[in-house]
Amino acid sequence: MSNSTLFQVGTMQLLANSLLDGTMSIGDLLKHGDFGIGTGQGLDGELIILDGKAYHTLVSGECETPDASFTTPFAAAHHGDFKDFGQAENDSLEEVLNNAVAALRAQNQFVALLVEGEFETMTTRSAAGSQKPYPSLTEAAEKQQVFNGTKVKGRLLSYYAPAIYQGVTVAGFHSHFLADDHNLSGHVLTGKVLNATVKVQLLDTIEQVLPVDNADFKAADLTDLTMVHKAIEAAE
């Protein structure tokens, strides 16, 4: 697979419709990229892949290495080939990411961004896994646990997607974080960069894998896009 390809398992639309069965193992996902983000079956925590190694943030905030058989209903991965973009200092994470995409004139394509350094603040979240019948994405988001860090060193991986892909994935930025000491990790809600290096990788292809052998997927009515968009906005 090309270094300009984003590989994605499932869609955010499936999560919004409570289709949370894990359909690909972490072991198989790692064959498609050495950087990535995702979640586990039943929305079991948050995943981040850095340099070919996966990390799983539990609802307790603890970070562990998942077994290769750990499965995901939704994840994205790519083969890292990042280019240095520049330094960021004393700026909100939102501004750092937006400025990079704007400077690259990449607002209409996928971009992977890696921010490495020290963060003045970092707020992340994770959720507990569930069993069938699975909750909605909105219900799961209401029970998420939020974690806060200050003066924390670590690495943030973010994928940017154009607005037209809302529902396929998260339009805009979808970011996960891992502190160097593993004491803070998860899906990023907000943050401020103190001093960090920003790296970027432009992606021109998305390879989408759908769970076509899953009975619940085959039976689902996935026509209510308004509900999907509202669920994603509430969860993010």
Tab-separated table of C-alpha atoms in Angstrom:
chain	number	residue	atom	x	y	z
A	1	MET	CA	0.000	0.000	0.000
A	2	SER	CA	1.254	3.479	-0.895
A	3	ASN	CA	2.512	5.880	1.766
A	4	SER	CA	-0.134	8.300	0.502
A	5	THR	CA	-3.008	5.920	1.334
A	6	LEU	CA	-5.210	6.078	4.425
A	7	PHE	CA	-6.557	2.630	5.328
A	8	GLN	CA	-9.831	2.641	7.265
A	9	VAL	CA	-11.832	-0.122	8.922
A	10	GLY	CA	-15.552	0.618	9.279
A	11	THR	CA	-17.126	4.075	9.384
A	12	MET	CA	-18.316	6.557	11.978
A	13	GLN	CA	-21.792	5.940	10.584
A	14	LEU	CA	-21.583	2.358	11.878
A	15	LEU	CA	-20.646	3.568	15.371
A	16	ALA	CA	-23.520	6.059	15.349
A	17	ASN	CA	-25.883	3.180	14.531
A	18	SER	CA	-24.566	0.965	17.368
A	19	LEU	CA	-22.803	-1.421	14.963
A	20	LEU	CA	-19.886	-1.974	17.303
A	21	ASP	CA	-18.713	-5.519	16.579
A	22	GLY	CA	-14.964	-5.735	16.128
A	23	THR	CA	-14.323	-6.709	12.524
A	24	MET	CA	-10.530	-6.510	12.271
A	25	SER	CA	-7.805	-7.468	14.713
A	26	ILE	CA	-5.019	-5.128	15.716
A	27	GLY	CA	-2.595	-7.657	14.293
A	28	ASP	CA	-4.190	-7.346	10.871
A	29	LEU	CA	-4.579	-3.575	11.137
A	30	LEU	CA	-0.844	-3.179	11.726
A	31	LYS	CA	-0.217	-4.766	8.339
A	32	HIS	CA	-1.775	-1.663	6.802
A	33	GLY	CA	0.094	1.026	8.689
A	34	ASP	CA	2.501	1.878	11.488
A	35	PHE	CA	0.567	4.971	12.602
A	36	GLY	CA	-3.130	5.130	13.363
A	37	ILE	CA	-6.080	5.694	15.690
A	38	GLY	CA	-9.298	3.843	16.532
A	39	THR	CA	-11.415	2.181	19.194
A	40	GLY	CA	-12.118	-1.351	20.388
A	41	GLN	CA	-15.173	-3.602	20.061
A	42	GLY	CA	-18.128	-2.104	21.893
A	43	LEU	CA	-16.285	1.255	21.975
A	44	ASP	CA	-13.744	-0.294	24.322
A	45	GLY	CA	-11.386	2.587	24.983
A	46	GLU	CA	-9.171	4.488	22.550
A	47	LEU	CA	-6.353	3.255	20.331
A	48	ILE	CA	-3.260	4.994	19.034
A	49	ILE	CA	-0.569	3.419	16.873
A	50	LEU	CA	2.889	4.989	16.867
A	51	ASP	CA	5.949	3.579	15.105
A	52	GLY	CA	4.248	0.235	14.535
A	53	LYS	CA	3.100	-0.308	18.133
A	54	ALA	CA	-0.495	-0.081	19.347
A	55	TYR	CA	-1.550	1.429	22.685
A	56	HIS	CA	-4.983	1.050	24.283
A	57	THR	CA	-6.387	3.639	26.692
A	58	LEU	CA	-8.799	2.053	29.172
A	59	VAL	CA	-11.764	3.855	30.733
A	60	SER	CA	-9.660	4.115	33.903
A	61	GLY	CA	-7.109	6.189	32.011
A	62	GLU	CA	-4.503	3.449	32.177
A	63	CYS	CA	-2.629	2.642	28.981
A	64	GLU	CA	-1.792	-0.899	27.929
A	65	THR	CA	-0.517	-2.778	24.896
A	66	PRO	CA	-3.457	-4.687	23.391
A	67	ASP	CA	-3.150	-8.282	22.322
A	68	ALA	CA	-2.832	-8.830	18.573
A	69	SER	CA	-6.303	-10.454	18.634
A	70	PHE	CA	-7.942	-7.300	20.080
A	71	THR	CA	-10.577	-6.232	17.539
A	72	THR	CA	-11.808	-2.874	16.292
A	73	PRO	CA	-15.059	-1.736	14.635
A	74	PHE	CA	-13.452	1.529	13.513
A	75	ALA	CA	-9.826	2.471	12.968
A	76	ALA	CA	-7.605	4.328	10.538
A	77	ALA	CA	-3.956	3.636	9.776
A	78	HIS	CA	-1.255	4.609	7.317
A	79	HIS	CA	2.421	4.040	6.658
A	80	GLY	CA	4.257	6.965	8.179
A	81	ASP	CA	6.332	9.180	5.887
A	82	PHE	CA	6.055	12.478	7.728
A	83	LYS	CA	7.802	15.663	6.628
A	84	ASP	CA	8.885	18.405	9.024
A	85	PHE	CA	6.504	21.344	8.924
A	86	GLY	CA	7.843	23.566	11.690
A	87	GLN	CA	7.769	24.455	15.369
A	88	ALA	CA	4.728	25.472	17.378
A	89	GLU	CA	4.931	27.483	20.600
A	90	ASN	CA	2.337	28.753	23.061
A	91	ASP	CA	-0.653	28.178	20.827
A	92	SER	CA	-3.886	26.250	21.037
A	93	LEU	CA	-3.847	22.814	19.489
A	94	GLU	CA	-6.756	23.849	17.272
A	95	GLU	CA	-4.746	26.736	15.824
A	96	VAL	CA	-1.632	24.613	15.325
A	97	LEU	CA	-3.529	21.996	13.331
A	98	ASN	CA	-5.615	24.496	11.363
A	99	ASN	CA	-2.567	26.576	10.470
A	100	ALA	CA	-0.740	23.551	9.108
A	101	VAL	CA	-3.600	22.460	6.844
A	102	ALA	CA	-4.150	26.031	5.655
A	103	ALA	CA	-0.468	26.559	4.872
A	104	LEU	CA	-0.402	23.306	2.901
A	105	ARG	CA	-3.583	24.308	1.042
A	106	ALA	CA	-4.768	20.807	1.885
A	107	GLN	CA	-8.297	21.592	3.041
A	108	ASN	CA	-9.781	19.328	0.359
A	109	GLN	CA	-7.772	16.183	1.072
A	110	PHE	CA	-6.747	13.885	3.893
A	111	VAL	CA	-3.750	14.867	6.005
A	112	ALA	CA	-1.920	13.084	8.799
A	113	LEU	CA	-0.325	15.363	11.401
A	114	LEU	CA	2.121	14.409	14.137
A	115	VAL	CA	2.747	16.898	16.959
A	116	GLU	CA	5.631	15.943	19.241
A	117	GLY	CA	6.824	17.867	22.268
A	118	GLU	CA	5.529	19.516	25.427
A	119	PHE	CA	1.923	20.552	25.943
A	120	GLU	CA	0.829	23.213	28.419
A	121	THR	CA	-2.496	21.412	28.789
A	122	MET	CA	-3.999	18.263	27.330
A	123	THR	CA	-7.525	16.950	27.846
A	124	THR	CA	-8.390	13.454	26.659
A	125	ARG	CA	-11.194	10.972	27.091
A	126	SER	CA	-11.917	7.265	26.972
A	127	ALA	CA	-15.002	5.108	27.397
A	128	ALA	CA	-15.792	1.662	28.765
A	129	GLY	CA	-16.480	-1.185	26.390
A	130	SER	CA	-19.993	-2.588	26.183
A	131	GLN	CA	-21.736	-5.798	25.270
A	132	LYS	CA	-24.736	-6.386	23.016
A	133	PRO	CA	-27.186	-4.792	22.795
A	134	TYR	CA	-24.689	-2.010	22.213
A	135	PRO	CA	-25.481	1.582	23.255
A	136	SER	CA	-25.659	4.424	20.780
A	137	LEU	CA	-22.594	6.553	20.185
A	138	THR	CA	-24.337	9.397	22.015
A	139	GLU	CA	-25.105	7.217	25.042
A	140	ALA	CA	-21.533	5.973	25.186
A	141	ALA	CA	-20.190	9.533	24.975
A	142	GLU	CA	-22.280	10.535	27.982
A	143	LYS	CA	-20.449	7.931	30.100
A	144	GLN	CA	-16.942	8.736	28.930
A	145	GLN	CA	-14.203	9.560	31.413
A	146	VAL	CA	-12.201	12.753	30.921
A	147	PHE	CA	-8.524	13.142	31.858
A	148	ASN	CA	-6.493	16.343	32.225
A	149	GLY	CA	-2.763	16.891	32.087
A	150	THR	CA	-0.486	19.934	32.432
A	151	LYS	CA	3.099	20.372	31.263
A	152	VAL	CA	2.972	16.920	29.689
A	153	LYS	CA	5.388	15.649	27.054
A	154	GLY	CA	4.088	13.319	24.389
A	155	ARG	CA	2.960	12.699	20.842
A	156	LEU	CA	-0.340	13.563	19.183
A	157	LEU	CA	-1.519	11.934	15.972
A	158	SER	CA	-4.325	13.648	14.091
A	159	TYR	CA	-6.121	12.886	10.843
A	160	TYR	CA	-7.766	15.708	8.943
A	161	ALA	CA	-10.689	14.881	6.620
A	162	PRO	CA	-12.708	17.227	4.358
A	163	ALA	CA	-16.281	18.058	5.369
A	164	ILE	CA	-17.783	15.814	2.691
A	165	TYR	CA	-16.449	12.746	4.539
A	166	GLN	CA	-18.451	13.349	7.728
A	167	GLY	CA	-20.032	9.992	8.545
A	168	VAL	CA	-17.423	8.023	6.663
A	169	THR	CA	-15.019	9.350	9.262
A	170	VAL	CA	-14.838	12.479	11.430
A	171	ALA	CA	-14.756	15.615	9.295
A	172	GLY	CA	-12.067	18.021	10.408
A	173	PHE	CA	-9.519	16.781	12.925
A	174	HIS	CA	-9.660	13.469	14.796
A	175	SER	CA	-6.775	13.327	17.258
A	176	HIS	CA	-5.391	10.846	19.789
A	177	PHE	CA	-2.557	11.412	22.275
A	178	LEU	CA	0.041	9.380	24.164
A	179	ALA	CA	2.272	10.895	26.847
A	180	ASP	CA	5.892	9.797	26.859
A	181	ASP	CA	5.405	8.293	30.332
A	182	HIS	CA	2.038	6.712	29.295
A	183	ASN	CA	0.285	8.425	32.216
A	184	LEU	CA	-2.059	10.342	29.906
A	185	SER	CA	-3.573	9.137	26.657
A	186	GLY	CA	-6.798	8.812	24.697
A	187	HIS	CA	-9.040	10.747	22.318
A	188	VAL	CA	-8.119	14.438	22.376
A	189	LEU	CA	-10.784	16.958	23.370
A	190	THR	CA	-8.626	20.066	23.671
A	191	GLY	CA	-5.068	21.133	24.330
A	192	LYS	CA	-2.456	23.864	24.202
A	193	VAL	CA	1.001	23.414	22.744
A	194	LEU	CA	3.892	24.752	24.798
A	195	ASN	CA	6.753	23.795	22.471
A	196	ALA	CA	6.448	21.088	19.851
A	197	THR	CA	7.550	19.936	16.417
A	198	VAL	CA	4.826	19.588	13.801
A	199	LYS	CA	5.151	16.970	11.057
A	200	VAL	CA	2.740	16.419	8.179
A	201	GLN	CA	1.928	13.827	5.550
A	202	LEU	CA	-0.431	14.422	2.646
A	203	LEU	CA	-2.725	11.529	1.756
A	204	ASP	CA	-4.448	11.268	-1.620
A	205	THR	CA	-6.219	7.890	-1.341
A	206	ILE	CA	-8.559	6.286	1.181
A	207	GLU	CA	-8.977	2.509	1.248
A	208	GLN	CA	-12.273	1.712	2.947
A	209	VAL	CA	-13.055	-1.739	4.376
A	210	LEU	CA	-16.683	-2.464	5.274
A	211	PRO	CA	-17.857	-5.423	7.443
A	212	VAL	CA	-19.737	-7.067	4.570
A	213	ASP	CA	-19.841	-10.451	6.329
A	214	ASN	CA	-21.389	-9.062	9.518
A	215	ALA	CA	-25.075	-9.952	9.870
A	216	ASP	CA	-25.986	-6.786	11.779
A	217	PHE	CA	-24.352	-4.634	9.117
A	218	LYS	CA	-26.282	-6.397	6.374
A	219	ALA	CA	-29.595	-5.890	8.182
A	220	ALA	CA	-29.050	-2.269	9.234
A	221	ASP	CA	-30.942	0.715	7.827
A	222	LEU	CA	-28.220	3.329	7.404
A	223	THR	CA	-30.241	6.006	5.621
A	224	ASP	CA	-30.671	8.532	8.449
A	225	LEU	CA	-27.643	10.741	7.840
A	226	THR	CA	-28.967	13.601	9.974
A	227	MET	CA	-28.854	11.378	13.048
A	228	VAL	CA	-25.320	10.288	12.156
A	229	HIS	CA	-24.053	13.858	11.906
A	230	LYS	CA	-25.657	14.836	15.225
A	231	ALA	CA	-24.225	11.758	16.961
A	232	ILE	CA	-20.707	12.485	15.717
A	233	GLU	CA	-20.914	16.123	16.767
A	234	ALA	CA	-22.077	15.104	20.246
A	235	ALA	CA	-19.366	12.473	20.628
A	236	GLU	CA	-16.504	14.601	19.342
